[in-house]
Amino acid sequence: MIGIHSAILVALVACGFMCLYRIGRGPSAPDRVMAIDILGTLIVAFTALLGLVTGHDWYLSIALAWALLSFIAAIALAKYLEGRAFDE
Amino acid sequence: MNETIGAVLIGVGVAFDVLGCLGLVRLPDVYNRLQAATKCVTLGTCLILIGVAISAGGASAALTIKSLLCACFIVLTSPVGAHALARGAYRSGVRLCDGSVTDDYAGSETLARYRAGMDAAAADRAREHYDAETETT
């Protein structure tokens, strides 16, 4: 079981590097914002798997908080790109 | 048994994640990338979280409940964020890629601006767009 899980963790890290490529390369600002959002979702999956492997349930608390913050950041940056305030 | 089902769900979820991130690297413009990456990564992450919940099963109730909560949250928020981002990208003026065939959003946007009285030049463009559309249909 440990072998499968470490292979999956390595695959998720590879996904994270693809997102980092898009964040660095991305021709426009929405590209970068989107890649940051996707990276946050990947980190949620990674953290949940770490929680399963190690057996500590507080890893899932980190995942929940990260999902929340990444959602708020994506909405705020989208509104900023649109040229409007957060409460419009 | 639970371990096996969980491992299968996690494996399928990781496959979706990898394909979504490949789309993020390979596709030509921001809207293509957005639709590929968001849908695949949302589904993949949800499958991973459900797989974690099933694998943890009876061993840890906290792990199961928290990961299911997390899956619900991702399903609800990820499409909302992606929609807001796509609209923000369009209104901040990011162009479609050269291979694009149609842009149905353009006409409605200019018409909305014309109705709001924001842009006089937009009125002509909206009229042209709608005339062209009624001729073709």
mmCIF file of N, CA and C in Angstrom, chain A residues 18 22, chain B residues 18-28 32-33 36-37:
data_model
loop_
_atom_site.group_PDB
_atom_site.id
_atom_site.type_symbol
_atom_site.label_atom_id
_atom_site.label_comp_id
_atom_site.label_asym_id
_atom_site.label_seq_id
_atom_site.Cartn_x
_atom_site.Cartn_y
_atom_site.Cartn_z
ATOM 1 N N MET A 18 3.525 21.137 -13.298
ATOM 2 C CA MET A 18 2.882 21.635 -14.520
ATOM 3 C C MET A 18 2.171 22.959 -14.246
ATOM 4 N N ARG A 22 2.784 26.861 -15.780
ATOM 5 C CA ARG A 22 1.786 27.788 -16.311
ATOM 6 C C ARG A 22 1.808 29.104 -15.547
ATOM 7 N N VAL B 18 -3.813 14.317 -13.514
ATOM 8 C CA VAL B 18 -2.668 14.417 -14.435
ATOM 9 C C VAL B 18 -3.132 14.891 -15.807
ATOM 10 N N LEU B 19 -4.282 14.341 -16.293
ATOM 11 C CA LEU B 19 -4.762 14.748 -17.621
ATOM 12 C C LEU B 19 -5.191 16.216 -17.622
ATOM 13 N N GLY B 20 -5.846 16.649 -16.527
ATOM 14 C CA GLY B 20 -6.240 18.052 -16.435
ATOM 15 C C GLY B 20 -5.044 18.970 -16.463
ATOM 16 N N CYS B 21 -3.964 18.595 -15.752
ATOM 17 C CA CYS B 21 -2.776 19.450 -15.733
ATOM 18 C C CYS B 21 -2.053 19.422 -17.069
ATOM 19 N N LEU B 22 -2.121 18.287 -17.783
ATOM 20 C CA LEU B 22 -1.564 18.256 -19.145
ATOM 21 C C LEU B 22 -2.307 19.255 -20.028
ATOM 22 N N GLY B 23 -3.658 19.298 -19.883
ATOM 23 C CA GLY B 23 -4.445 20.281 -20.617
ATOM 24 C C GLY B 23 -4.033 21.696 -20.266
ATOM 25 N N LEU B 24 -3.739 21.921 -18.985
ATOM 26 C CA LEU B 24 -3.303 23.240 -18.526
ATOM 27 C C LEU B 24 -2.016 23.667 -19.221
ATOM 28 N N VAL B 25 -1.132 22.685 -19.503
ATOM 29 C CA VAL B 25 0.135 23.031 -20.148
ATOM 30 C C VAL B 25 -0.033 23.155 -21.661
ATOM 31 N N ARG B 26 -0.853 22.284 -22.271
ATOM 32 C CA ARG B 26 -0.821 22.132 -23.722
ATOM 33 C C ARG B 26 -1.793 23.012 -24.508
ATOM 34 N N LEU B 27 -2.969 23.351 -23.932
ATOM 35 C CA LEU B 27 -4.018 23.974 -24.744
ATOM 36 C C LEU B 27 -3.698 25.440 -25.089
ATOM 37 N N PRO B 28 -4.295 25.958 -26.177
ATOM 38 C CA PRO B 28 -3.803 27.220 -26.747
ATOM 39 C C PRO B 28 -4.202 28.510 -26.039
ATOM 40 N N ASN B 32 -9.770 27.667 -23.140
ATOM 41 C CA ASN B 32 -9.566 26.215 -23.304
ATOM 42 C C ASN B 32 -8.929 25.616 -22.063
ATOM 43 N N ARG B 33 -7.874 26.282 -21.602
ATOM 44 C CA ARG B 33 -7.155 25.772 -20.424
ATOM 45 C C ARG B 33 -8.070 25.730 -19.210
ATOM 46 N N ALA B 36 -10.552 22.775 -19.489
ATOM 47 C CA ALA B 36 -9.909 21.468 -19.320
ATOM 48 C C ALA B 36 -9.491 21.262 -17.866
ATOM 49 N N ALA B 37 -8.736 22.242 -17.363
ATOM 50 C CA ALA B 37 -8.128 22.059 -16.045
ATOM 51 C C ALA B 37 -9.187 22.024 -14.951
#
